Coordinates of C-alpha atoms in Angstrom, one line a residue:
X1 CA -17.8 -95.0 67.8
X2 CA -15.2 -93.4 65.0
X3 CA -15.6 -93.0 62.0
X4 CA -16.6 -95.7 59.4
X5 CA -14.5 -95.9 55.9
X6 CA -13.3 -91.9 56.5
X7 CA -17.1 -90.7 56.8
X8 CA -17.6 -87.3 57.6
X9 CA -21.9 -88.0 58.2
X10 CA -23.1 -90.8 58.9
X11 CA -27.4 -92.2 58.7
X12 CA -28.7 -95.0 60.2
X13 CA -32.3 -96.8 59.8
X14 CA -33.6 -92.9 59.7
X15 CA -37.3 -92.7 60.1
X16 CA -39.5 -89.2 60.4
X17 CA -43.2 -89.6 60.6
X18 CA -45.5 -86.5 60.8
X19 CA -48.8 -87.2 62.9
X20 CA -52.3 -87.0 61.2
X21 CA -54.9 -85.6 63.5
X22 CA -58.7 -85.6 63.0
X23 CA -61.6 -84.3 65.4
X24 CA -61.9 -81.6 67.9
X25 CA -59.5 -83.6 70.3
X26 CA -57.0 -83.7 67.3
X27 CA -56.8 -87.3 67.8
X28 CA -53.6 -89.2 66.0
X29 CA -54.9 -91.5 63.2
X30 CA -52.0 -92.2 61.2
X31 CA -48.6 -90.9 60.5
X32 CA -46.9 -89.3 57.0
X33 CA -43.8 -91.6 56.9
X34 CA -41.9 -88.8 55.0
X35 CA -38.9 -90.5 55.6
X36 CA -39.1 -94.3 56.7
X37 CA -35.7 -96.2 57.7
X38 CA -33.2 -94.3 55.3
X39 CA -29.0 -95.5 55.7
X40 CA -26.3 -93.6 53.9
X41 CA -22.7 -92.2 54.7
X42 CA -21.0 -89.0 53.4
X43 CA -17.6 -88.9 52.7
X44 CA -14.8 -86.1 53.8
X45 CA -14.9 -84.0 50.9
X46 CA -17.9 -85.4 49.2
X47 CA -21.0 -84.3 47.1
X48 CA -23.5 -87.2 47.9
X49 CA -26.6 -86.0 45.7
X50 CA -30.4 -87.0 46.6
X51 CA -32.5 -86.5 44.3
X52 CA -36.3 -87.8 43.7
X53 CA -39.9 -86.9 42.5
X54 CA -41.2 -84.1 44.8
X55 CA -42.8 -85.3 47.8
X56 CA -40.4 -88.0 48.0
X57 CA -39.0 -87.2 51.4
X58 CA -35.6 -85.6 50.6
X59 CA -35.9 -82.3 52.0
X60 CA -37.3 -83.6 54.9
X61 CA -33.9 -86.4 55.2
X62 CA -31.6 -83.1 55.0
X63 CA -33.2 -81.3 57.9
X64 CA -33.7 -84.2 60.0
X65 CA -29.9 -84.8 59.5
X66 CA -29.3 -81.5 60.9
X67 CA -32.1 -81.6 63.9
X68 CA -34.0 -79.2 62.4
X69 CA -36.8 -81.5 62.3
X70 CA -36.4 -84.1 65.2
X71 CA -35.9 -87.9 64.0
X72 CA -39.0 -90.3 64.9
X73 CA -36.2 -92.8 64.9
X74 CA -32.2 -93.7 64.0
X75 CA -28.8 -93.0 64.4
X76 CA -26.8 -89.5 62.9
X77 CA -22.9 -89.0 63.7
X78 CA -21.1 -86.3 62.5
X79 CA -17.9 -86.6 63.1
X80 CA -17.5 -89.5 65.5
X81 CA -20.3 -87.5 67.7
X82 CA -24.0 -89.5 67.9
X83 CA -26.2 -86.1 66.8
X84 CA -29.1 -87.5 67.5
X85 CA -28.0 -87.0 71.8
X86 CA -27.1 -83.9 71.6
X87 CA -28.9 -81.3 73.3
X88 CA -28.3 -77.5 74.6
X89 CA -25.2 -75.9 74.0
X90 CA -23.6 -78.9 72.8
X91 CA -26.3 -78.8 69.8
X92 CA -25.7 -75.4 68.8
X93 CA -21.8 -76.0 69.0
X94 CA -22.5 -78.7 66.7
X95 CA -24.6 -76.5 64.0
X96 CA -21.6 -74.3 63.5
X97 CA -20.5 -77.2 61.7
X98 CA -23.2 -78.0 59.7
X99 CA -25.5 -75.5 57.9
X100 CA -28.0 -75.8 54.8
X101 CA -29.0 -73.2 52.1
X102 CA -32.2 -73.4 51.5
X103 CA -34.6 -73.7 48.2
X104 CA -36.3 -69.9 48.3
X105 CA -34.2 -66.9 48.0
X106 CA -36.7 -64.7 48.6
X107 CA -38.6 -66.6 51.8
X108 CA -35.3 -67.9 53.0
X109 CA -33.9 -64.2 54.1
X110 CA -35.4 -61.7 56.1
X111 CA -36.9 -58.4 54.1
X112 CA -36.2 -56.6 58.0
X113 CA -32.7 -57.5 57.9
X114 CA -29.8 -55.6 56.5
X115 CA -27.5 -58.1 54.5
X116 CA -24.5 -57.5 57.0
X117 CA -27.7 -58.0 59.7
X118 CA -28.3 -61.9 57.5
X119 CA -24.7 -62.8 57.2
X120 CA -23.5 -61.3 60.7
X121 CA -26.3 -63.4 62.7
X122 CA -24.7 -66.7 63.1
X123 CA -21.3 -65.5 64.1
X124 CA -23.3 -63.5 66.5
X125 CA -25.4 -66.4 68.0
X126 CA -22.0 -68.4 68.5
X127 CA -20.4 -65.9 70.0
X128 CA -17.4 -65.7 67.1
X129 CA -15.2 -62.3 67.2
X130 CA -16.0 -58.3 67.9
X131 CA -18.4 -56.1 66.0
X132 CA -15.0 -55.5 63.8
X133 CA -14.5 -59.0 63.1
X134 CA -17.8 -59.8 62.8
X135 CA -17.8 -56.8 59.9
X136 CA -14.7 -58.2 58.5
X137 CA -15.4 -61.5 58.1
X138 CA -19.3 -60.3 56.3
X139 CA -16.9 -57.8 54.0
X140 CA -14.7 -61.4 53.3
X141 CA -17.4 -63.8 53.2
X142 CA -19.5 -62.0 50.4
X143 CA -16.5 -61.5 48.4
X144 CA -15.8 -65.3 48.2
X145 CA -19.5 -65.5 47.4
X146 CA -18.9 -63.1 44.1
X147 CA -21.2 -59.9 46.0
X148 CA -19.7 -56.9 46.2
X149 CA -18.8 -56.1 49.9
X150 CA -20.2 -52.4 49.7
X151 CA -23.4 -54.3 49.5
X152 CA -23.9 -55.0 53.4
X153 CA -26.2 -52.2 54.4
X154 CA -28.8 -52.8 51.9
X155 CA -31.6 -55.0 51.8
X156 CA -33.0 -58.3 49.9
X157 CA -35.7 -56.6 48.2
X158 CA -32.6 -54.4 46.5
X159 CA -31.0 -57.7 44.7
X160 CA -32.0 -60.6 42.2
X161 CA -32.7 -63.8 42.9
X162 CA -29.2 -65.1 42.2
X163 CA -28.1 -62.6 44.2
X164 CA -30.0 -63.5 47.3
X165 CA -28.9 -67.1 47.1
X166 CA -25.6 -65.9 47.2
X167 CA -26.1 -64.6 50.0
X168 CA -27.8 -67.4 51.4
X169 CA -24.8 -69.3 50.9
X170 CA -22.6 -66.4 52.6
X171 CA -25.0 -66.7 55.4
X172 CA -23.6 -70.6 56.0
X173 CA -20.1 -70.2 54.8
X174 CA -19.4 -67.3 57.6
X175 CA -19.4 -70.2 60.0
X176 CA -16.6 -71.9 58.3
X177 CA -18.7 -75.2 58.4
X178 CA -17.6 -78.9 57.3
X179 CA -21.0 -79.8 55.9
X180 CA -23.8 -78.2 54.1
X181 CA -27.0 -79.5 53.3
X182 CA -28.3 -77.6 49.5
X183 CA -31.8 -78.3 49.4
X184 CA -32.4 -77.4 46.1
X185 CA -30.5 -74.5 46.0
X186 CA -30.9 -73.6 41.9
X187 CA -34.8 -74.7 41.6
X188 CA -36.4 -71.4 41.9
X189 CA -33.6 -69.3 39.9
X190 CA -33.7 -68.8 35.9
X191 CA -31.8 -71.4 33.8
X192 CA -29.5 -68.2 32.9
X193 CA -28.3 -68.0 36.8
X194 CA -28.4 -71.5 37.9
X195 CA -24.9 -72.3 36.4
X196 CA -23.4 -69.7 38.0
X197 CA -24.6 -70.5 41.3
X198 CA -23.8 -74.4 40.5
X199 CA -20.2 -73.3 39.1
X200 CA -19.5 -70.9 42.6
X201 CA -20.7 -73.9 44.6
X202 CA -18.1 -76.3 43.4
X203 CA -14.9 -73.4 43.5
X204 CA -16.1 -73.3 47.6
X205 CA -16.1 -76.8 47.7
X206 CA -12.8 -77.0 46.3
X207 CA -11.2 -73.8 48.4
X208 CA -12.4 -74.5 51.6
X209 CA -13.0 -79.3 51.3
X210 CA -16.9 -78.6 52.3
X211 CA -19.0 -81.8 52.3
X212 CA -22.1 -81.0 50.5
X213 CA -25.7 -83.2 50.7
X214 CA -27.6 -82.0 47.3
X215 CA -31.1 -81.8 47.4
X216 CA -32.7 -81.8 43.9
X217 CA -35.0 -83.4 41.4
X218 CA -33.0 -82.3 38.7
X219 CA -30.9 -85.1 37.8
X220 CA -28.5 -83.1 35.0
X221 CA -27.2 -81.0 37.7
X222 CA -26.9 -83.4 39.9
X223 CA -24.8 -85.5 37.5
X224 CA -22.4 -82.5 37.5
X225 CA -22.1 -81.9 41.3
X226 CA -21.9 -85.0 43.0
X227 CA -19.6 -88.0 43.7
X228 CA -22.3 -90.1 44.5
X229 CA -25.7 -90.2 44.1
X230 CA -29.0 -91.7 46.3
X231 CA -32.5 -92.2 44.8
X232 CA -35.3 -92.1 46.5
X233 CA -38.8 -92.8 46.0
X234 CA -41.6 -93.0 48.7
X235 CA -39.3 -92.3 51.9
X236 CA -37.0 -94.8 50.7
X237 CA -33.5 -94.8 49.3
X238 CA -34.1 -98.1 46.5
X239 CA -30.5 -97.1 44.9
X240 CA -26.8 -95.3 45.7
X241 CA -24.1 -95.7 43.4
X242 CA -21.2 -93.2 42.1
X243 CA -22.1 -90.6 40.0
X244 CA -20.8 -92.1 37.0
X245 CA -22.1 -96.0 38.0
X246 CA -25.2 -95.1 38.3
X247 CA -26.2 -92.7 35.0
X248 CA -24.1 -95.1 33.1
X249 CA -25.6 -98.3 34.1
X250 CA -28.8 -97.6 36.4
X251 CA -30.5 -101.0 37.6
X252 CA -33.6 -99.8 39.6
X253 CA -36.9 -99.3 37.2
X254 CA -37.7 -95.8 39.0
X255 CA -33.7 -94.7 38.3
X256 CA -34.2 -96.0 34.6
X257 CA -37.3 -93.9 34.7
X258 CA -36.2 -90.9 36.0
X259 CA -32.8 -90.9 33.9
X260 CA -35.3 -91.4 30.3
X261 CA -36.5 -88.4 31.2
X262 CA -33.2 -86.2 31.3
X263 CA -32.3 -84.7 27.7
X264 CA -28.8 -84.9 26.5
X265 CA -26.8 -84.0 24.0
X266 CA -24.8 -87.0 23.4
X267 CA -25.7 -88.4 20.2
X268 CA -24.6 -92.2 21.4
X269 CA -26.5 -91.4 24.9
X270 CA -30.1 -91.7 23.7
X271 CA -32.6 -93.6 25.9
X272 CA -35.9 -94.7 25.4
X273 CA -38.4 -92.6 27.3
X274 CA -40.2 -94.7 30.4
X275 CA -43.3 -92.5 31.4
X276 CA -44.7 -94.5 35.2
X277 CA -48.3 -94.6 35.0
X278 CA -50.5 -93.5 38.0
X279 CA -49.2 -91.2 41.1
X280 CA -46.7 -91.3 43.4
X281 CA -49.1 -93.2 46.7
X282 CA -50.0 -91.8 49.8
X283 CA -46.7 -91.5 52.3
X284 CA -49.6 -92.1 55.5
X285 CA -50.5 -95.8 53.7
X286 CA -47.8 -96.6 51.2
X287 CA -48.0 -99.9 49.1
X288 CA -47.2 -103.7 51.1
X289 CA -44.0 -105.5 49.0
X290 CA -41.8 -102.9 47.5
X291 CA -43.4 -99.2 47.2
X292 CA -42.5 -98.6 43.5
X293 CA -44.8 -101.9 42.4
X294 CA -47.8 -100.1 41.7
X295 CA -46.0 -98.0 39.1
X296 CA -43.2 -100.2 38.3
X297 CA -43.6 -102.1 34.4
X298 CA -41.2 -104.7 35.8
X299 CA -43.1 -106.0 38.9
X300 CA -43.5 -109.6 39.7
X301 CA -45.6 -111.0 42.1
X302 CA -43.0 -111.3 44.7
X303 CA -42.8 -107.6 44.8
X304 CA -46.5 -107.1 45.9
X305 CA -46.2 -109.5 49.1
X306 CA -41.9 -108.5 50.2
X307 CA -40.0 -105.3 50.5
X308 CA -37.1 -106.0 48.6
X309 CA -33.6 -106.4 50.6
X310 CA -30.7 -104.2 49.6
X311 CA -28.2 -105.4 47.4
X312 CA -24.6 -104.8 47.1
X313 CA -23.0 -105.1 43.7
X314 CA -20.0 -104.2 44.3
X315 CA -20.4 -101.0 46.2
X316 CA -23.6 -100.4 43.8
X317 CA -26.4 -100.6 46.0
X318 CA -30.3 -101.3 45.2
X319 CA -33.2 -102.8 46.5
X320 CA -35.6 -104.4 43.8
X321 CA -36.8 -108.2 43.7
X322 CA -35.9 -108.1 39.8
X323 CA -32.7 -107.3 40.1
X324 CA -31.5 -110.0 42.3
X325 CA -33.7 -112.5 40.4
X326 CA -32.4 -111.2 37.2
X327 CA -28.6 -111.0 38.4
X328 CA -29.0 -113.7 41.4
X329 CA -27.5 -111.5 43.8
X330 CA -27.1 -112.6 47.0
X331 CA -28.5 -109.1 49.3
X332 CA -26.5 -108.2 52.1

């Protein structure tokens, strides 16, 4: 199957439940539906962000996109190939294509391992160059990253925190990949560092056409980074619009809430705050109808018995009963 409108990634109906065990024979009684029949696409080139309340199921979407978790159930291609399939060396082949930076600088990297030691290791595990390319391209690699190459015999412990997720990111680029997954890659640095790393991620994205997923809860930064944007709630995506579609004109009641909560400085941007009442519900017994009712100020009685069906206005998509009754929509 090729590619479908020039998409680089491709998700289909993605489910991943985690097993709940009880008693001494740990027994199954129920499952975590983390992530429970997610579509999207990624473009060549593209930021799509995913962003959401904590717990929401996003972190586990962008490992399960790269196998690092396995799916429970759906359909990944990268690149014309059908990832879910692949096994052995035809996996790993594949992973030199796609890498994530992950949330903790300090947890993320190894305190045993010499920085050349963190950067060298994929190029060693795929079998890329000699011990003097390998060194060269480390030497390279944190330069583009903004880390001075005399750095690579010393240790994590010996930088910052902005440091360390530079070197994070050095740690995926050596592998000249196509895709990256940035699961919150700015959420445990100081305010004071997080542009930097924001600004150095868009100059690689530019210099080198990556195809970022964004992982994040923070909605500003998000705003800045991506082409597109997905929000989910519950496991669910319930909307995906452009960047500038959906902060300008957001039509589900969990996006409207989500955006009243972002500060801005526009004068002629002002919203009125929505605070959701109650909790985000269980992921092992989510809500019947559409997941967001319980907490939604909008809900009609429709959305306690259906799940909503997505709609598509016009490459705007969302899934909520009173948008379609309010617009009459016809859902795809």
């Amino acid at each position: 199957m090729g590619n479908e409108n020039g998409a680089l990634l491709q998700v289909r109906n993605l489910r991943k439940y985690f097993p709940v065990r009880k008693g001494i024979f740990s027994r199954v009684v129920g499952h975590v539906k983390a992530v429970d029949d997610i579509s999207f696409q990624i473009g060549d080139g593209e930021t799509l962000g995913l962003v959401g309340e904590s717990g929401c199921g996003k972190t586990t979407a962008g490992r399960t996109v790269l196998r690092l978790l396995e799916p429970t159930a759906g359909w990944i291609q990268f690149d014309g190939q059908d990832v879910t399939k692949l096994q052995g060396k035809a996996l790993r082949g594949l992973r030199r294509h796609m890498q994530i930076v992950f949330q903790d600088p300090f947890g993320s990297l190894n305190p045993r391992m010499t920085i050349k030691g963190i950067v060298e290791e994929g190029l060693i595990v795929h079998g890329l160059g000699d011990r003097q390319d390998r060194l060269e391209k480390v030497r390279e690699t944190l330069e583009q990253v903004g880390l001075d190459p005399t750095y690579i015999n010393r240790y994590p412990h010996e930088f910052s925190g902005g440091q360390r997720q530079r070197i994070g990111v050095a740690r995926a680029l050596a592998l000249n990949p196509r895709f990256m997954v940035l699961d919150e890659p700015i959420s445990a640095l100081d305010v004071s560092i997080q542009s930097q790393i924001i600004n150095l991620l868009t100059e690689l994205k530019s210099k080198f056409n990556l195809t970022y997923l964004f992982i994040s809860h923070d909605l500003s930064v998000v705003e800045y980074i991506s082409d597109r944007v997905a929000v989910m709630y519950l496991g669910e995506i319930v909307e995906t619009a452009t960047s500038e579609d959906l902060y300008k004109t957001p039509l589900h009641p969990y996006t409207k809430a989500l955006l009243s909560a972002v500060p801005s400085m526009d004068p002629t941007r002002k919203r009125e705050r929505i605070v959701l009442p109650g909790d985000v519900p269980s992921p092992i017994n989510p809500p019947s109808g559409c997941r967001f009712h319980p907490r939604c100020p909008l809900a009609i009685d429709v959305c306690r018995r259906e799940a909503p069906r997505e709609l598509d206005l016009n490459g705007h998509l969302v899934r909520c009963h009173v948008v379609e009754k309010e617009l009459g929509a016809s859902a795809r």
